[in-house]
XYZ file of C-alpha atoms in Angstrom:
441
model
C 123.024 -13.712 211.613
C 124.777 -11.961 208.714
C 123.164 -8.814 207.401
C 123.083 -8.274 203.650
C 125.864 -5.876 202.765
C 125.156 -2.556 201.125
C 127.734 -2.834 198.354
C 127.090 -0.895 195.166
C 126.305 -3.100 192.136
C 129.762 -2.655 190.616
C 132.382 -5.151 191.775
C 135.442 -3.062 190.984
C 136.334 0.509 190.392
C 139.063 1.404 187.923
C 141.710 3.591 189.451
C 142.262 7.102 188.155
C 145.928 6.210 188.199
C 148.038 3.452 189.689
C 148.262 3.897 193.474
C 146.087 6.967 193.160
C 143.953 8.257 195.999
C 140.812 6.177 196.132
C 137.672 6.028 198.247
C 134.641 3.763 198.528
C 131.683 3.487 200.882
C 128.986 0.836 201.190
C 126.559 3.198 202.979
C 126.239 6.850 201.958
C 127.815 9.459 204.249
C 130.171 6.915 205.830
C 133.299 8.862 204.900
C 133.811 12.055 206.900
C 134.567 15.374 205.273
C 137.579 17.212 206.641
C 138.801 15.334 209.718
C 139.837 11.731 209.038
C 139.236 10.738 212.666
C 136.279 12.772 213.907
C 135.224 12.599 217.536
C 132.203 10.504 216.588
C 132.425 8.922 213.100
C 129.179 8.615 211.190
C 126.878 5.621 211.783
C 128.581 4.810 215.102
C 131.693 3.427 213.390
C 135.303 3.361 214.554
C 138.054 5.114 212.599
C 141.205 3.017 212.037
C 144.331 3.990 210.130
C 146.275 1.406 208.103
C 149.847 2.528 207.356
C 151.847 0.859 204.600
C 154.849 3.170 204.915
C 156.413 5.215 207.693
C 154.510 8.338 208.664
C 157.311 10.580 207.414
C 157.841 8.878 204.053
C 157.968 11.410 201.192
C 154.513 12.410 199.989
C 155.072 10.659 196.643
C 155.805 7.362 198.460
C 153.477 7.654 201.465
C 150.810 4.919 201.473
C 148.109 5.199 204.151
C 144.390 4.403 204.262
C 141.589 5.259 206.687
C 139.063 2.504 207.457
C 135.652 3.139 209.034
C 134.544 -0.101 210.632
C 132.064 -1.552 213.079
C 134.756 -2.742 215.525
C 138.503 -2.025 215.419
C 141.067 -4.687 214.502
C 142.574 -4.553 217.996
C 139.495 -6.304 219.480
C 140.887 -9.856 219.580
C 142.459 -12.267 222.058
C 146.273 -12.727 222.168
C 148.062 -14.379 219.245
C 149.511 -17.867 219.704
C 151.849 -19.710 217.369
C 150.088 -22.144 215.054
C 152.030 -25.395 215.122
C 150.442 -27.004 212.049
C 152.204 -24.638 209.633
C 155.619 -25.743 208.383
C 158.123 -22.960 208.987
C 161.051 -23.120 206.526
C 164.243 -23.559 208.519
C 166.842 -24.200 205.821
C 167.413 -21.928 202.834
C 170.004 -23.361 200.437
C 171.989 -20.796 198.461
C 173.163 -22.803 195.458
C 174.216 -21.926 191.878
C 172.467 -24.978 190.382
C 170.026 -24.276 187.545
C 166.694 -25.703 188.691
C 163.459 -26.640 186.996
C 160.314 -28.158 188.481
C 157.528 -30.240 186.971
C 153.962 -29.005 187.637
C 153.320 -28.791 191.362
C 150.743 -31.153 192.868
C 147.227 -30.071 193.723
C 145.871 -30.747 197.212
C 142.168 -31.555 197.493
C 142.085 -31.116 201.269
C 144.080 -27.915 201.821
C 142.563 -24.441 202.074
C 144.428 -21.226 201.211
C 146.387 -20.984 204.471
C 147.375 -24.643 204.586
C 148.308 -24.800 200.899
C 151.035 -22.141 201.115
C 154.457 -23.740 200.515
C 157.617 -21.654 200.438
C 159.780 -22.622 197.488
C 162.553 -20.126 198.053
C 163.569 -16.731 199.308
C 166.245 -14.481 200.698
C 166.511 -11.950 203.489
C 164.279 -11.488 206.503
C 160.756 -10.139 207.043
C 161.912 -9.006 210.502
C 164.363 -6.537 208.968
C 162.141 -5.799 205.943
C 164.754 -7.016 203.490
C 164.444 -9.567 200.718
C 161.593 -11.667 199.378
C 159.850 -15.024 199.472
C 158.510 -17.203 196.647
C 155.552 -19.479 197.385
C 153.414 -22.050 195.635
C 149.727 -22.413 196.519
C 147.641 -25.446 195.569
C 144.311 -25.678 197.373
C 141.201 -27.785 196.953
C 138.763 -26.310 199.450
C 137.548 -22.882 200.547
C 138.734 -21.389 203.813
C 136.330 -22.123 206.694
C 133.592 -19.510 206.871
C 134.986 -17.792 209.955
C 138.700 -17.871 209.160
C 140.700 -14.924 207.840
C 144.383 -14.423 206.987
C 146.911 -11.652 206.585
C 150.659 -11.461 206.123
C 152.580 -9.099 208.375
C 155.739 -9.982 206.433
C 155.163 -8.282 203.107
C 153.027 -7.619 200.042
C 151.629 -10.686 198.242
C 151.642 -10.664 194.436
C 149.375 -13.611 193.579
C 149.581 -15.252 190.137
C 146.729 -17.772 189.650
C 147.539 -20.610 187.267
C 144.416 -22.748 187.674
C 140.938 -22.152 189.089
C 139.132 -19.112 190.469
C 139.920 -17.202 193.665
C 136.996 -15.372 195.248
C 138.857 -13.148 197.697
C 136.921 -11.327 200.391
C 139.102 -8.501 201.689
C 138.485 -5.815 204.269
C 138.125 -3.409 201.334
C 135.648 -5.483 199.297
C 135.740 -8.558 197.074
C 138.172 -9.457 194.288
C 137.549 -12.283 191.808
C 140.789 -13.564 190.274
C 141.267 -16.028 187.423
C 144.286 -17.274 185.438
C 145.861 -14.471 183.397
C 145.040 -11.989 186.154
C 147.185 -10.995 189.119
C 146.209 -9.736 192.557
C 148.330 -7.644 194.924
C 147.361 -7.704 198.610
C 149.579 -5.351 200.607
C 151.047 -6.212 203.990
C 148.550 -6.381 206.851
C 145.298 -6.484 204.875
C 142.993 -9.291 206.038
C 141.201 -11.575 203.590
C 139.712 -15.012 203.097
C 139.659 -17.144 199.950
C 136.707 -19.118 198.554
C 137.065 -21.537 195.634
C 133.816 -21.289 193.619
C 135.141 -23.500 190.796
C 137.101 -26.054 192.821
C 140.859 -26.580 192.858
C 143.260 -23.669 192.513
C 146.992 -23.447 191.968
C 149.508 -20.703 191.345
C 152.514 -18.690 192.448
C 153.159 -15.909 194.971
C 155.942 -13.346 195.183
C 156.122 -11.761 198.627
C 158.307 -8.664 198.959
C 159.493 -7.745 202.458
C 160.805 -4.316 201.432
C 158.718 -1.529 199.894
C 155.743 -1.914 197.583
C 155.043 -2.642 193.936
C 155.022 0.274 191.514
C 154.704 0.771 187.789
C 158.101 0.994 186.081
C 159.266 4.300 184.684
C 158.744 4.451 180.916
C 161.739 6.636 180.049
C 162.181 6.964 176.266
C 159.124 4.744 175.653
C 157.063 7.829 176.442
C 153.671 8.154 178.089
C 152.023 4.959 176.823
C 152.914 1.281 176.837
C 153.441 -1.712 179.114
C 150.833 -1.766 181.926
C 148.582 1.281 181.837
C 147.570 2.784 185.170
C 143.880 2.944 184.226
C 143.667 -0.861 183.908
C 144.272 -1.599 187.590
C 141.096 -2.311 189.565
C 140.336 -1.754 193.239
C 137.457 -3.412 195.138
C 134.297 -1.582 196.101
C 133.488 -1.331 199.809
C 131.280 -4.138 201.137
C 130.830 -5.407 204.663
C 129.369 -8.186 206.783
C 127.761 -7.667 210.167
C 126.857 -10.050 213.000
C 124.643 -8.107 215.352
C 124.413 -10.624 218.202
C 128.184 -10.850 218.843
C 128.004 -14.648 218.916
C 130.354 -15.353 216.004
C 133.788 -16.806 216.693
C 136.525 -15.969 214.184
C 140.088 -17.237 213.836
C 142.607 -14.769 212.426
C 145.766 -16.288 210.908
C 148.812 -14.102 210.495
C 152.084 -14.934 208.787
C 154.692 -13.265 210.984
C 158.434 -13.635 210.316
C 157.590 -16.711 208.202
C 155.838 -18.439 211.110
C 152.060 -18.670 211.515
C 150.069 -17.322 214.461
C 146.356 -17.341 215.284
C 144.083 -15.162 217.375
C 140.392 -15.481 218.228
C 137.790 -12.714 218.094
C 134.008 -12.569 218.434
C 133.275 -10.447 215.366
C 133.905 -10.486 211.641
C 137.039 -8.736 210.370
C 135.101 -7.819 207.224
C 133.161 -4.977 208.803
C 134.665 -2.000 206.945
C 131.761 0.171 205.811
C 133.932 2.730 204.012
C 137.559 3.541 203.301
C 139.735 6.130 201.602
C 143.457 6.354 200.936
C 146.396 5.103 198.912
C 146.927 1.634 200.437
C 144.549 -1.072 199.185
C 144.428 -4.401 197.315
C 144.023 -4.414 193.541
C 144.002 -6.696 190.517
C 145.232 -6.467 186.923
C 144.342 -8.381 183.764
C 147.584 -9.424 182.035
C 145.727 -9.468 178.716
C 145.655 -5.655 178.846
C 149.465 -5.415 178.778
C 150.800 -3.414 175.819
C 153.958 -5.260 174.747
C 156.861 -3.189 173.411
C 159.680 -4.797 171.441
C 162.311 -4.430 168.713
C 161.226 -3.644 165.155
C 164.706 -3.673 163.638
C 167.281 -6.077 165.070
C 168.494 -7.729 168.273
C 166.482 -9.029 171.193
C 165.416 -6.555 173.920
C 166.137 -7.357 177.557
C 163.170 -8.912 179.436
C 162.795 -5.683 181.404
C 160.842 -4.368 178.404
C 157.997 -6.627 179.582
C 157.924 -5.420 183.206
C 154.429 -5.083 184.696
C 155.343 -4.068 188.265
C 158.619 -3.338 190.010
C 159.784 -3.207 193.630
C 163.116 -2.608 195.392
C 163.964 -6.327 195.523
C 162.086 -7.812 192.548
C 160.326 -7.071 189.278
C 157.315 -8.900 187.851
C 157.811 -9.543 184.134
C 155.537 -11.323 181.648
C 155.965 -12.855 178.191
C 152.608 -12.333 176.490
C 151.557 -13.058 172.906
C 153.563 -10.684 170.706
C 155.015 -10.198 167.247
C 158.677 -10.824 166.401
C 159.896 -8.951 163.333
C 163.640 -8.480 163.894
C 165.966 -9.083 160.956
C 169.284 -10.954 161.034
C 168.690 -11.731 164.704
C 168.689 -14.740 166.998
C 165.170 -14.157 168.243
C 164.936 -16.267 171.425
C 166.849 -15.093 174.510
C 170.550 -15.524 173.892
C 172.761 -17.484 176.277
C 173.379 -15.271 179.257
C 174.664 -14.901 182.789
C 173.051 -12.218 184.914
C 173.697 -10.434 188.157
C 169.944 -10.970 188.676
C 168.145 -14.151 189.686
C 165.318 -15.289 187.414
C 162.402 -17.368 188.698
C 160.036 -18.293 185.868
C 156.572 -19.826 185.861
C 154.100 -20.718 183.134
C 150.414 -19.900 183.534
C 149.209 -21.494 180.300
C 150.340 -22.680 176.884
C 153.969 -23.205 175.873
C 156.799 -20.731 176.399
C 158.223 -19.811 172.991
C 161.873 -19.954 174.138
C 161.664 -23.580 175.318
C 160.758 -26.750 173.433
C 160.299 -30.405 174.224
C 157.774 -29.969 177.039
C 160.256 -29.696 179.910
C 158.917 -26.306 180.985
C 155.235 -26.880 181.636
C 152.249 -24.893 182.879
C 152.177 -24.998 186.719
C 155.913 -25.774 186.764
C 158.807 -23.377 187.332
C 162.512 -22.729 186.861
C 165.168 -20.818 188.802
C 168.398 -19.482 187.325
C 170.267 -17.804 190.137
C 172.869 -15.053 190.138
C 175.487 -15.682 187.417
C 174.188 -19.196 186.662
C 174.412 -19.550 182.881
C 171.257 -20.422 180.948
C 169.448 -19.890 177.674
C 167.638 -21.868 174.995
C 167.867 -25.634 175.059
C 169.729 -27.338 172.227
C 166.598 -28.014 170.157
C 165.356 -24.422 170.406
C 168.805 -23.077 169.492
C 168.958 -25.271 166.394
C 165.511 -24.220 165.206
C 166.086 -20.510 165.848
C 169.458 -20.535 164.114
C 167.883 -21.892 160.935
C 164.527 -20.083 161.083
C 163.154 -18.005 158.245
C 163.067 -14.556 159.829
C 159.716 -13.450 158.538
C 157.326 -11.670 160.917
C 155.774 -14.203 163.273
C 153.489 -13.984 166.283
C 154.686 -16.007 169.266
C 153.011 -16.947 172.514
C 149.478 -17.402 171.142
C 147.439 -18.962 173.945
C 150.428 -18.729 176.279
C 151.495 -16.620 179.240
C 154.849 -17.042 180.989
C 156.145 -14.767 183.738
C 159.304 -14.046 185.692
C 160.113 -12.833 189.197
C 163.442 -11.095 188.584
C 165.573 -10.051 191.542
C 169.113 -8.707 192.099
C 169.305 -10.975 195.184
C 170.529 -14.564 195.451
C 167.370 -16.619 195.929
C 167.782 -19.558 198.273
C 165.722 -22.738 197.929
C 163.889 -24.417 200.803
C 163.969 -28.085 201.730
C 160.451 -28.337 200.359
C 161.562 -26.926 197.021
C 164.602 -29.200 196.730
C 163.263 -32.454 198.133
C 159.822 -32.611 199.693
C 157.788 -31.457 196.713
C 159.491 -34.176 194.606
C 159.174 -32.112 191.440
C 162.781 -31.113 190.728
C 163.968 -32.205 187.287
C 167.269 -33.877 188.112
C 168.322 -34.005 184.438
C 167.570 -30.363 183.641
C 171.151 -29.427 182.700
C 171.836 -32.722 180.965
C 168.670 -32.470 178.884
C 168.901 -28.776 178.017
C 172.502 -27.734 177.360
C 174.835 -30.733 177.466
C 173.490 -31.822 174.018
C 174.704 -28.551 172.431
C 177.068 -29.415 169.565
C 180.343 -27.807 168.608
C 180.089 -25.919 165.287
C 183.366 -23.988 165.406
C 185.523 -24.061 162.257
C 188.907 -22.387 162.374
C 189.182 -20.023 159.387
C 192.041 -20.413 156.905
C 194.326 -17.573 155.786
C 195.232 -16.732 152.187
C 197.882 -19.489 152.061
C 195.368 -22.097 153.025
C 196.925 -22.635 156.423
C 194.866 -22.670 159.593
């Protein structure tokens, strides 16, 4: 039967700096001093190394962690492909501007079975590209099921409900307006203490998330390193060896399972640079223009990676003078996938872009404010105003062309077929040819 874990009372430990060296132990003297893999680790544990980068990666980029656990991860039966998971076979690369109504909840699905790939590009096998997923679950994972992705790092954006995530490193509780990053290979299970959950996932196949460089902003602003939280070591133990666990792994976008007779959550202590963490978006320090013009959305970047950035649009003040304050009409070399966690996005009106919905404007696909928003912004009194109160929108921005799956285009049945017609076709012509001094046009 399970033994009460020896976790310290605190649930999280703030990091000394983002991706800083961190250690935690549930029983004193678990972590060795000096050798990381001593001949006989303390308390009869096994030493296991988890590598998130190549061994010879530069020191500033090298992400490795040592785990001290009751049994090593290798102690399982062979993996077999899990046929009940829908593997996306068609990725449609199209320039169409897309928007989706709120995605349906599923009362019967747990975390693993609720994952639906909306789009992506590249290949986990070659560690290139990314995937975008929707999750909408109504039940906790079975007690003896665990999951990990071998494909990439998950950036999880809850939109509804509470995720109680038990990881090998300890527990993380995530609510809307918080994000969780679970790096490649880390095992976890998800309980739903408050019922249904829904949200978005960005999976990057290449590299890891980092804080953006601040450049001329200086040493403070945007997401501060001290506000990221790592879990505290906690473990379960089944002494009689009678438990039967199923380990799910997402591998090259397919799902596999393996059986083992012990809990995967048996890490008594760990130390290193590679671990899961969470961040409260309400702690973001927004930077913007205090004179004129509209800054690029990169000024709101929380985390960045080689193939995608995570950007938010939090409550903030607009004070620019003689300026069209919403995003102007634009065509980018980047793809922009947007979601709405809560409230109403200040650059859209009319209710077409809703919480739990999404939009995708791919490489060089023109977009911008809808006709109603443009009309209001063009005539607005440009006094200081706070926008986004009670709202939080976000964007996965990537230089890659993001393809859309069959599920995203058809099966989810949430695509707004009139998105273009409703948003930009109604724009009116206001051009008036000027006259010269003779009165001729």
